[in-house]
XYZ file of C-alpha atoms in Angstrom:
691
model
C 0.027 0.021 -0.088
C 2.591 2.698 1.040
C 5.521 3.802 -0.650
C 8.023 2.971 2.226
C 10.648 0.335 2.252
C 9.993 -2.953 4.071
C 11.865 -4.271 7.032
C 14.116 -6.449 4.944
C 14.914 -3.453 2.630
C 15.545 -1.181 5.665
C 17.736 -3.797 7.193
C 19.697 -4.092 3.797
C 20.052 -0.246 3.554
C 21.221 0.476 7.114
C 23.900 -2.445 6.743
C 24.933 -1.578 3.222
C 28.495 -0.295 2.553
C 26.885 3.210 1.600
C 25.018 3.378 4.992
C 28.316 2.807 6.536
C 30.011 5.430 4.812
C 27.242 8.041 5.646
C 27.455 7.029 9.153
C 31.218 7.345 9.253
C 31.118 10.680 7.523
C 28.561 11.984 10.080
C 30.755 10.767 13.004
C 33.838 12.542 11.284
C 31.782 15.659 10.786
C 30.724 15.808 14.521
C 34.192 15.018 15.729
C 35.592 17.710 13.636
C 33.176 20.214 14.810
C 33.827 19.416 18.397
C 37.459 19.548 17.668
C 37.190 22.940 16.023
C 35.051 24.246 18.728
C 37.701 23.287 21.421
C 40.506 24.712 19.401
C 38.800 28.014 19.060
C 38.135 28.018 22.673
C 41.728 27.449 23.517
C 42.832 29.992 20.884
C 40.585 32.835 22.431
C 41.601 31.933 26.045
C 45.301 32.190 24.841
C 44.610 35.448 23.263
C 42.746 36.741 26.432
C 45.777 35.815 28.720
C 48.319 37.682 26.547
C 46.154 40.704 26.222
C 45.109 40.826 29.874
C 48.709 40.601 30.929
C 49.859 43.338 28.460
C 47.187 45.609 29.632
C 47.976 45.028 33.301
C 51.575 46.079 32.713
C 50.437 49.255 31.060
C 47.954 50.032 34.119
C 51.043 49.534 36.252
C 53.135 51.685 34.184
C 50.690 54.614 34.360
C 50.431 54.092 38.152
C 54.286 54.450 38.353
C 54.339 57.239 36.111
C 51.997 59.206 38.121
C 54.166 59.058 41.088
C 56.012 62.435 40.914
C 58.782 61.449 43.232
C 59.634 58.438 41.119
C 59.639 60.255 37.843
C 59.862 63.876 38.150
C 63.441 63.986 39.517
C 64.379 62.403 36.258
C 62.764 64.504 33.589
C 62.789 68.264 34.993
C 60.556 71.026 34.115
C 63.281 73.402 32.957
C 64.244 71.195 29.754
C 62.627 73.723 27.122
C 64.503 76.780 26.208
C 65.206 78.823 23.017
C 65.697 77.170 19.739
C 69.274 78.300 19.465
C 70.152 76.846 22.732
C 68.756 73.597 21.907
C 70.577 73.465 18.689
C 73.819 74.270 20.467
C 73.221 71.639 23.008
C 72.480 68.927 20.431
C 75.321 70.085 18.032
C 76.590 67.202 16.162
C 79.598 68.948 14.427
C 81.960 68.188 17.307
C 81.429 64.492 17.061
C 84.194 62.966 14.989
C 83.386 60.260 12.322
C 86.568 57.895 12.465
C 88.060 56.034 9.653
C 87.225 52.693 11.265
C 83.511 53.472 11.046
C 82.109 50.988 8.341
C 78.427 51.956 8.410
C 76.468 54.251 6.026
C 77.492 57.850 5.516
C 74.544 60.574 5.327
C 74.663 63.727 3.347
C 72.014 66.473 3.875
C 69.467 67.416 2.657
C 68.359 63.965 2.749
C 67.580 62.252 -0.649
C 65.851 59.120 -1.710
C 69.109 57.381 -2.374
C 70.438 58.320 1.013
C 67.333 56.779 2.864
C 67.613 53.752 0.588
C 71.257 53.158 1.673
C 70.053 53.587 5.410
C 67.479 50.851 4.900
C 69.931 48.612 3.256
C 72.500 49.251 6.249
C 70.008 48.447 8.812
C 68.919 45.287 7.022
C 72.467 44.011 7.118
C 72.637 44.887 10.968
C 74.959 47.998 10.692
C 74.626 50.933 13.103
C 74.443 54.531 12.129
C 77.106 56.722 13.435
C 75.766 58.859 16.391
C 76.882 62.155 14.481
C 74.383 61.255 11.721
C 71.661 60.053 14.315
C 71.820 63.610 15.965
C 71.956 65.392 12.812
C 68.864 63.451 11.359
C 67.108 63.852 14.605
C 67.730 67.620 14.617
C 66.386 68.176 11.004
C 63.333 66.032 11.998
C 62.585 68.243 14.772
C 62.898 71.530 12.743
C 60.476 69.940 10.181
C 57.844 68.597 12.710
C 57.598 72.007 14.455
C 55.779 73.570 11.727
C 53.242 70.534 11.020
C 49.568 70.869 12.308
C 48.190 68.614 14.985
C 45.952 67.140 12.410
C 47.417 66.183 8.906
C 44.957 66.410 5.928
C 45.840 64.551 2.784
C 43.815 63.594 -0.420
C 43.747 60.860 -2.870
C 43.515 61.609 -6.417
C 43.312 59.893 -9.586
C 44.515 56.230 -9.155
C 47.011 57.149 -6.206
C 46.766 54.770 -3.336
C 47.683 55.454 0.281
C 49.085 52.975 2.556
C 48.215 52.809 6.097
C 50.507 50.911 8.765
C 49.664 50.232 12.213
C 51.980 49.372 15.148
C 55.298 48.334 14.598
C 56.886 48.253 17.991
C 60.465 47.971 16.998
C 60.061 45.027 14.683
C 62.180 46.022 11.903
C 61.577 42.790 9.897
C 57.797 43.783 9.732
C 58.724 47.150 8.222
C 61.244 45.722 5.730
C 58.512 43.242 4.745
C 56.063 45.998 4.047
C 58.425 47.814 1.865
C 59.420 44.793 -0.093
C 55.719 43.957 -0.700
C 54.440 47.380 -0.963
C 57.423 49.487 -2.368
C 59.254 52.223 -0.564
C 57.613 55.706 0.201
C 57.550 58.203 -2.420
C 55.463 61.015 -3.936
C 53.692 58.198 -5.921
C 53.258 55.835 -2.852
C 52.325 57.723 0.138
C 52.149 56.269 3.619
C 50.454 56.846 6.955
C 52.286 55.260 9.850
C 49.854 55.144 12.855
C 51.952 55.448 15.755
C 53.807 52.864 18.123
C 56.819 52.873 16.197
C 58.964 52.006 19.452
C 59.253 49.643 22.478
C 59.258 45.801 22.912
C 61.039 45.001 19.739
C 64.940 45.286 19.425
C 65.163 47.855 16.560
C 62.897 50.826 17.517
C 65.525 53.384 16.874
C 66.189 51.945 13.279
C 62.519 52.154 12.510
C 62.395 55.861 13.644
C 65.489 56.663 11.603
C 63.868 55.227 8.448
C 60.727 56.801 9.075
C 62.329 60.242 9.817
C 64.459 59.862 6.754
C 61.537 59.420 4.465
C 59.615 62.152 6.233
C 62.520 64.633 5.354
C 62.543 63.632 1.845
C 58.837 63.374 1.258
C 57.202 65.633 3.927
C 53.913 65.858 1.862
C 53.708 61.986 1.349
C 54.926 60.444 4.658
C 52.684 60.949 7.583
C 53.558 59.891 11.172
C 50.911 59.767 13.863
C 51.869 59.850 17.394
C 51.157 56.650 19.486
C 50.767 56.202 23.220
C 54.342 54.698 23.314
C 55.935 57.801 21.637
C 56.265 58.999 25.335
C 59.495 59.078 27.360
C 58.028 57.870 30.391
C 56.529 54.724 28.725
C 59.785 54.041 27.051
C 61.550 53.772 30.291
C 59.493 50.585 31.155
C 59.042 48.966 27.665
C 62.625 48.769 26.298
C 63.237 51.901 23.918
C 65.342 53.866 26.595
C 67.426 50.901 27.429
C 67.819 50.146 23.519
C 69.230 53.457 22.883
C 71.539 53.626 25.916
C 72.911 50.315 24.922
C 73.514 51.207 21.207
C 74.768 54.660 21.888
C 76.720 54.520 25.274
C 78.406 57.949 24.823
C 75.559 60.050 23.212
C 72.582 57.929 24.086
C 71.188 60.735 26.679
C 71.357 63.373 24.008
C 69.498 61.154 21.529
C 66.776 60.297 24.063
C 66.441 63.870 24.908
C 65.971 65.115 21.342
C 63.575 62.193 20.597
C 61.444 63.309 23.724
C 61.000 66.725 21.917
C 60.217 65.031 18.607
C 57.569 62.745 20.082
C 55.855 65.766 21.600
C 55.672 67.511 18.175
C 54.389 64.348 16.281
C 50.852 64.919 14.637
C 47.883 63.431 16.570
C 45.929 62.323 13.638
C 45.338 62.222 9.832
C 42.300 62.696 7.719
C 41.974 61.509 4.134
C 39.670 63.327 1.843
C 37.922 64.798 4.899
C 36.199 61.357 5.292
C 38.599 59.152 6.926
C 39.928 59.793 10.357
C 43.152 58.051 11.452
C 44.241 58.200 15.077
C 46.269 55.676 17.140
C 43.814 54.691 19.716
C 40.294 56.108 19.196
C 37.737 58.596 20.608
C 35.520 59.481 23.368
C 32.099 61.001 23.767
C 34.152 64.355 24.355
C 36.392 64.188 21.315
C 36.431 67.361 19.394
C 38.778 67.336 16.361
C 38.482 71.317 16.083
C 39.778 71.406 19.694
C 42.716 69.097 19.006
C 43.563 70.916 15.629
C 43.244 74.383 17.447
C 46.680 75.932 18.189
C 47.142 76.485 21.896
C 49.442 78.786 24.028
C 52.202 76.321 23.746
C 53.215 77.682 20.463
C 56.386 77.830 18.782
C 57.324 81.429 17.854
C 58.539 81.847 14.049
C 56.371 79.026 13.028
C 53.010 81.176 12.579
C 53.344 81.474 8.956
C 55.423 78.697 7.991
C 53.800 75.969 5.747
C 54.722 73.204 3.236
C 53.401 72.980 -0.232
C 49.883 71.233 -0.069
C 49.894 71.377 3.723
C 48.808 74.984 3.188
C 45.424 73.576 2.690
C 45.208 73.060 6.350
C 45.565 76.829 6.905
C 48.581 78.499 8.589
C 50.321 76.710 11.411
C 49.878 79.128 14.229
C 51.118 76.871 16.873
C 51.036 73.271 18.111
C 50.006 71.591 21.118
C 53.093 70.042 22.830
C 52.664 67.554 25.610
C 55.676 65.678 26.364
C 54.313 62.914 28.349
C 50.799 61.503 28.323
C 51.462 59.456 31.501
C 52.738 62.171 33.555
C 50.637 65.543 33.957
C 50.553 68.305 36.591
C 47.536 68.138 38.963
C 44.358 69.964 37.664
C 40.668 69.902 38.017
C 38.946 66.637 38.327
C 37.614 65.088 35.095
C 35.395 62.210 34.167
C 38.466 60.487 32.462
C 40.939 61.470 35.196
C 43.500 58.710 35.490
C 43.557 57.044 38.934
C 46.735 58.475 40.580
C 47.715 59.463 44.171
C 50.683 61.845 44.412
C 52.828 62.183 47.180
C 53.067 65.894 46.737
C 49.227 65.940 47.900
C 49.337 63.154 50.541
C 50.158 63.308 54.179
C 52.916 60.663 53.307
C 55.007 63.225 52.103
C 56.554 63.278 55.392
C 57.983 59.814 54.925
C 60.624 61.180 52.674
C 62.992 63.040 54.882
C 65.114 65.952 54.016
C 68.252 63.940 53.620
C 66.543 61.894 50.801
C 65.358 65.017 49.109
C 68.951 66.493 49.224
C 70.330 63.190 47.870
C 67.959 63.330 44.940
C 68.799 66.658 44.092
C 72.396 65.579 44.079
C 71.546 62.671 41.932
C 69.870 64.924 39.410
C 72.921 67.061 39.242
C 75.118 64.059 38.727
C 72.862 62.707 36.158
C 73.081 65.897 34.272
C 69.601 66.485 33.718
C 69.595 69.656 35.925
C 73.353 70.496 34.979
C 72.950 70.412 31.321
C 69.621 72.380 31.168
C 69.856 74.537 34.318
C 72.323 76.819 32.304
C 69.719 77.371 29.696
C 67.096 80.160 30.167
C 63.443 79.076 29.502
C 61.476 80.720 26.862
C 57.954 81.591 26.730
C 57.935 80.853 23.130
C 58.521 77.111 23.723
C 57.476 76.721 27.585
C 56.745 73.412 29.132
C 53.109 72.715 29.351
C 53.908 71.011 32.641
C 55.293 74.103 34.326
C 53.245 76.959 35.838
C 49.910 77.058 36.784
C 47.625 74.407 35.113
C 44.100 75.720 33.940
C 41.016 73.682 33.274
C 41.665 74.279 29.453
C 44.947 72.645 30.024
C 43.515 69.661 31.625
C 40.784 69.521 28.954
C 43.256 69.597 26.079
C 45.694 66.861 27.855
C 42.412 64.615 28.236
C 41.596 65.115 24.588
C 45.009 63.724 23.788
C 44.893 60.895 26.048
C 41.549 59.767 24.872
C 42.924 59.832 21.164
C 45.897 57.925 21.909
C 44.774 55.401 24.579
C 41.245 54.478 24.118
C 39.535 51.222 22.759
C 36.160 50.416 21.153
C 33.535 48.205 22.928
C 30.627 46.322 21.830
C 28.012 48.172 24.268
C 26.862 51.682 23.895
C 28.163 54.464 25.943
C 31.562 55.740 27.038
C 33.393 54.487 30.263
C 36.863 55.058 31.663
C 39.351 52.246 30.404
C 40.257 50.728 33.635
C 42.072 47.791 32.004
C 44.893 49.919 30.529
C 44.465 52.696 33.028
C 44.245 55.380 30.581
C 41.645 56.665 27.992
C 38.205 55.188 27.731
C 36.025 52.373 26.143
C 33.666 53.931 23.527
C 30.620 52.324 21.988
C 28.834 52.274 18.536
C 26.737 55.327 19.626
C 29.616 57.399 20.176
C 31.167 56.391 16.952
C 27.994 57.411 15.128
C 27.806 60.671 17.147
C 31.592 61.684 16.626
C 31.702 60.743 13.050
C 28.353 62.161 12.047
C 29.442 65.460 13.879
C 32.653 65.655 11.783
C 30.923 64.403 8.586
C 33.257 61.277 8.466
C 32.446 57.825 7.140
C 35.349 55.623 8.713
C 37.614 55.586 11.589
C 40.973 53.782 11.354
C 42.887 53.029 14.503
C 45.685 50.688 15.721
C 46.639 50.160 19.526
C 45.332 46.603 19.813
C 46.852 43.438 18.398
C 44.535 41.453 16.371
C 44.949 37.804 15.293
C 44.459 38.426 11.470
C 46.157 41.859 11.689
C 42.976 43.884 11.076
C 39.404 43.768 12.520
C 36.240 45.779 11.915
C 33.626 46.745 14.593
C 30.830 49.214 15.127
C 29.030 48.194 11.843
C 32.268 48.502 9.979
C 32.738 52.240 10.868
C 35.762 51.460 13.147
C 38.800 49.434 11.716
C 41.833 48.357 13.647
C 45.071 47.842 11.875
C 48.097 46.154 13.407
C 51.265 45.654 11.643
C 53.557 43.878 14.145
C 53.154 40.211 13.193
C 54.145 37.567 15.784
C 53.591 40.208 18.485
C 53.049 37.915 21.558
C 54.818 34.703 20.138
C 55.978 33.324 16.984
C 52.888 32.558 15.214
C 50.407 34.319 17.476
C 49.164 36.797 14.986
C 49.461 38.086 11.384
C 50.506 41.613 10.623
C 48.492 43.714 8.130
C 48.545 47.144 6.155
C 45.832 48.835 4.264
C 45.843 50.130 0.604
C 43.236 52.878 0.087
C 42.482 54.568 -3.283
C 40.019 57.452 -4.087
C 36.868 55.199 -3.423
C 38.069 55.139 0.312
C 37.586 51.272 0.362
C 40.159 49.563 2.565
C 42.006 46.592 0.879
C 44.084 44.390 3.297
C 47.461 42.743 2.861
C 48.453 40.159 5.436
C 51.859 38.705 6.263
C 54.039 36.951 8.977
C 57.525 38.474 8.846
C 59.321 35.961 11.159
C 61.511 33.573 9.350
C 60.950 31.028 12.136
C 57.184 31.046 11.406
C 57.564 30.657 7.721
C 59.667 27.633 8.404
C 56.952 26.076 10.518
C 55.061 22.957 8.906
C 51.446 23.543 7.968
C 50.395 21.493 11.032
C 52.647 23.401 13.388
C 51.566 26.744 12.151
C 47.828 25.919 12.908
C 48.352 24.250 16.126
C 47.329 26.550 18.998
C 49.421 24.529 21.394
C 52.660 26.589 20.327
C 51.315 29.777 21.609
C 49.183 28.522 24.321
C 52.354 27.000 26.121
C 54.043 30.714 25.940
C 50.624 32.084 27.280
C 50.464 29.700 30.088
C 53.982 30.085 31.068
C 53.430 33.952 31.233
C 50.279 33.420 33.469
C 52.249 30.925 35.765
C 54.719 33.955 36.280
C 51.898 36.003 37.360
C 50.696 33.278 39.715
C 54.218 33.015 41.140
C 54.506 36.818 41.665
C 51.291 36.903 43.569
C 51.835 33.749 45.469
C 51.581 35.089 48.939
C 48.490 37.261 47.998
C 46.874 34.206 46.516
C 47.416 32.105 49.452
C 45.921 34.708 51.850
C 42.713 35.084 49.462
C 42.441 31.215 49.682
C 42.686 31.044 53.224
C 39.622 33.399 53.610
C 37.632 30.432 52.293
C 39.244 27.800 54.330
C 38.657 28.779 57.994
C 39.578 25.213 59.074
C 42.896 25.395 57.265
C 42.347 22.193 55.386
C 44.012 23.238 52.352
C 40.808 22.566 50.376
C 38.401 25.132 48.782
C 35.529 25.064 46.368
C 36.344 25.516 42.846
C 33.909 28.623 42.748
C 35.962 30.059 45.594
C 39.409 29.248 43.962
C 38.281 30.986 40.661
C 36.825 34.139 42.391
C 39.960 34.570 44.748
C 42.430 34.097 41.962
C 40.508 36.904 39.844
C 40.168 39.096 42.835
C 44.047 39.027 43.272
C 45.252 39.021 39.679
C 42.262 41.141 38.234
C 42.980 39.918 34.699
C 39.344 38.807 33.584
C 40.288 35.356 32.662
C 38.021 32.190 32.662
C 39.843 30.690 35.797
C 37.489 27.631 35.736
C 38.484 26.764 32.202
C 42.258 27.342 33.113
C 41.959 25.269 36.413
C 43.487 21.900 34.995
C 46.497 23.909 34.179
C 47.139 25.393 37.514
C 45.821 23.346 40.258
C 45.656 19.688 41.250
C 42.595 17.618 40.224
C 39.365 18.419 42.064
C 37.724 15.831 44.357
C 34.148 16.480 44.993
C 34.346 19.945 43.459
C 37.200 20.880 45.962
C 40.478 22.241 44.946
C 43.793 21.544 46.816
C 45.343 25.082 46.742
C 48.357 24.330 48.645
C 49.744 22.185 45.642
C 49.245 24.507 42.757
C 51.039 23.340 39.662
C 52.823 26.596 39.245
C 55.794 24.940 37.830
C 57.894 27.874 38.063
C 60.697 28.834 40.415
C 63.073 31.738 40.890
C 66.738 30.800 40.703
C 68.862 33.390 42.529
C 72.669 33.109 42.730
C 72.477 34.848 46.150
C 70.623 34.357 49.491
C 68.101 36.587 50.805
C 66.599 36.018 54.357
C 63.764 38.241 54.137
C 61.246 36.629 51.876
C 59.081 39.636 51.735
C 61.781 41.756 50.121
C 62.372 39.019 47.568
C 58.603 38.922 46.626
C 58.663 42.954 46.385
C 61.832 42.731 44.267
C 60.343 40.296 41.628
C 56.768 42.171 41.747
C 58.671 45.198 40.982
C 61.471 44.104 38.835
C 60.434 46.155 35.872
C 60.234 49.302 37.837
C 63.517 48.594 39.595
C 65.316 48.249 36.293
C 63.883 51.527 34.994
C 65.290 53.337 38.003
C 68.555 51.593 37.997
C 68.988 52.501 34.283
C 68.608 56.122 34.997
C 70.538 56.277 38.357
C 73.519 54.632 36.225
C 74.599 58.159 35.048
C 77.600 56.965 33.035
C 75.624 54.094 31.752
C 78.389 51.577 32.803
C 75.984 48.932 33.967
C 77.334 49.597 37.348
C 75.717 51.254 40.306
C 77.316 51.991 43.901
C 75.638 50.764 47.084
C 74.243 54.329 47.888
C 72.743 54.564 44.478
C 71.216 50.998 45.104
C 69.954 52.430 48.363
C 68.345 55.507 46.827
C 66.533 53.323 44.280
C 65.013 51.225 47.012
C 63.848 54.486 48.810
C 62.317 55.657 45.667
C 60.390 52.489 45.209
C 59.384 51.992 48.631
C 57.812 55.576 48.591
C 55.885 54.674 45.645
C 54.704 51.404 47.151
C 53.993 52.995 50.380
C 55.997 50.384 52.290
C 58.930 50.529 54.658
C 61.920 48.886 53.939
C 64.759 49.306 56.454
C 68.243 50.780 55.633
C 69.745 47.469 57.025
C 67.596 45.161 54.950
C 68.680 47.194 51.816
C 72.285 46.903 53.035
C 72.284 43.238 53.557
C 70.578 42.860 49.974
C 73.314 44.930 48.479
C 75.971 42.946 50.099
C 74.445 39.719 49.107
C 74.322 40.588 45.285
C 77.768 42.229 45.030
C 79.037 39.002 43.623
C 82.732 39.883 43.311
C 82.815 42.111 46.531
C 84.039 45.240 44.651
C 81.446 47.524 46.054
C 79.297 48.010 42.911
C 76.336 46.055 41.638
C 76.197 44.863 38.084
C 72.601 45.892 36.865
C 72.706 43.242 34.120
C 73.459 40.445 36.496
C 71.155 41.712 38.936
C 68.240 41.626 36.651
C 69.134 38.437 34.992
C 68.703 36.850 38.512
C 65.070 37.689 38.319
C 64.363 35.336 35.154
C 61.886 32.770 36.190
C 62.775 29.077 35.267
C 60.038 26.903 33.906
C 60.512 23.592 35.880
C 58.293 21.826 33.490
C 60.648 22.478 30.714
C 63.408 20.661 32.484
C 61.627 17.499 33.602
């Protein structure tokens, strides 16, 4: 009667070779989907670990930078003076280029041929002579002083503009971009969107190349300032150390002129009055007219200077010049005010006695920061924005710049302080629509965040993030990318991975998340090790009977409360604690698999933990106190370092404990401490890698 199959036919179908193949295919499909889902979950978790630890470091940097006693004695307020006096201080003519020098020789004015030779020299690991470095930087400073805060450029005919994101000292990425896309020229304009320096090993080389092309093509090479173009941030993230290591004699002068150059970099670029390019982003108070508007911190003599088609922007009457975005004089409260507590305003001012203040003044003189500039008369035409009385307008302008350089987009509507980074804000799609609409813009291009594919759209494709440093967290962790944009203003993406190691990986290795996952977990174990005492105390709050066991829920909440990284701790539990029994966690036997191997003995464990927690800050202060850049500091300098750090941490460390520590790490008993040996001692050893 019916058209269905009988029992015998059904039996024959289900047990036929064709049916077995279909069932096998379904099983394989189900297995693959489950595997792909687990792999994606691991990949996202790995990415979250890397990003959370990075942002926590930036937040800590801002907290350190806000401590006036720790930073202000290094970069003083009287550093800005008449242009002629600056040029006399940075004069390169007395620096001799010896016959033994085998690097590139530069001639000025710079030419395309000269910059091309510089690129080839850096490609072959050659170092530019200090004379040429200072000369090139001096020419760059003179040029940048007449640029507006916002560069306005246009596409015409078939001319395409190339837009690059963060490079972070990774010269190999820049060279690959030039190889694939061509060198900058009048026919191939570029926009480099900040964060040229820090973290990578070749930040200075990248700057010299970009500044060289800027001098040759001032209308076709555009450099936006990033949040890492800041001398305070450079102290922590490697650029200061890189410059002083490469130029031991003239490194301090190079850093000083770079400090000035960073303060004069443009803050934004606008293409065809439709596409806005800034490093970080925007906020609900962002006003491009206010950012572009000249301020009282103008440079005399630049009021009528323009360059070719930059005249379309109008006369450059002056420029906002903020030297550090992480250190600013106190002013009126603001919604985006960075959380900071200054000892200048606190009762703890009394903790630093007169002898310490006197010693700090002496150190400033010895370091040359006061001595070199104290003889120079300050000028109203190039005054320091951090000096004198601050007004509400000053603070408002500073907040505008911080938001532009530090902010990140979020999926939700609104605008809230960026407490993860410690600076700027999170802004939502509604803010994007309002700000772009108010300025008649159609697209916002920003950088500032590492993306796995090198780029990412959000906010209904009206915000585009571009990141050009490939393998940023680890080899294979992410691709780099850059944008080509023609007159239609449609972005086209070119992706790449510059690391030779990554290119040599097999296809299976390249797409195996385990490679980067292991690196992320090791970085997380370091965080657990650093906060071990705090974690144990937090766990014991949930263990009143001191049994060493707490629930998984309590373990996860306590860990997050201490580390504040926003990670899925339940998912990460198998990697860090022993297996649970009846939903309980044995917190006393955590699988940290990390140890600190010190070549010296320290009796006070609290000092040991403080040392490792703050070893980045310690190294920063050590590098500055080491006035002759010999890599050696005296016991007294070591004591001053600890006094500064303890005032920042608001903890008391006795002189005896500091003296005992200095004696312990003076390995050869010559009365001085080797900074590099001291910092090397704080490298954590992954026990799992040796078992």
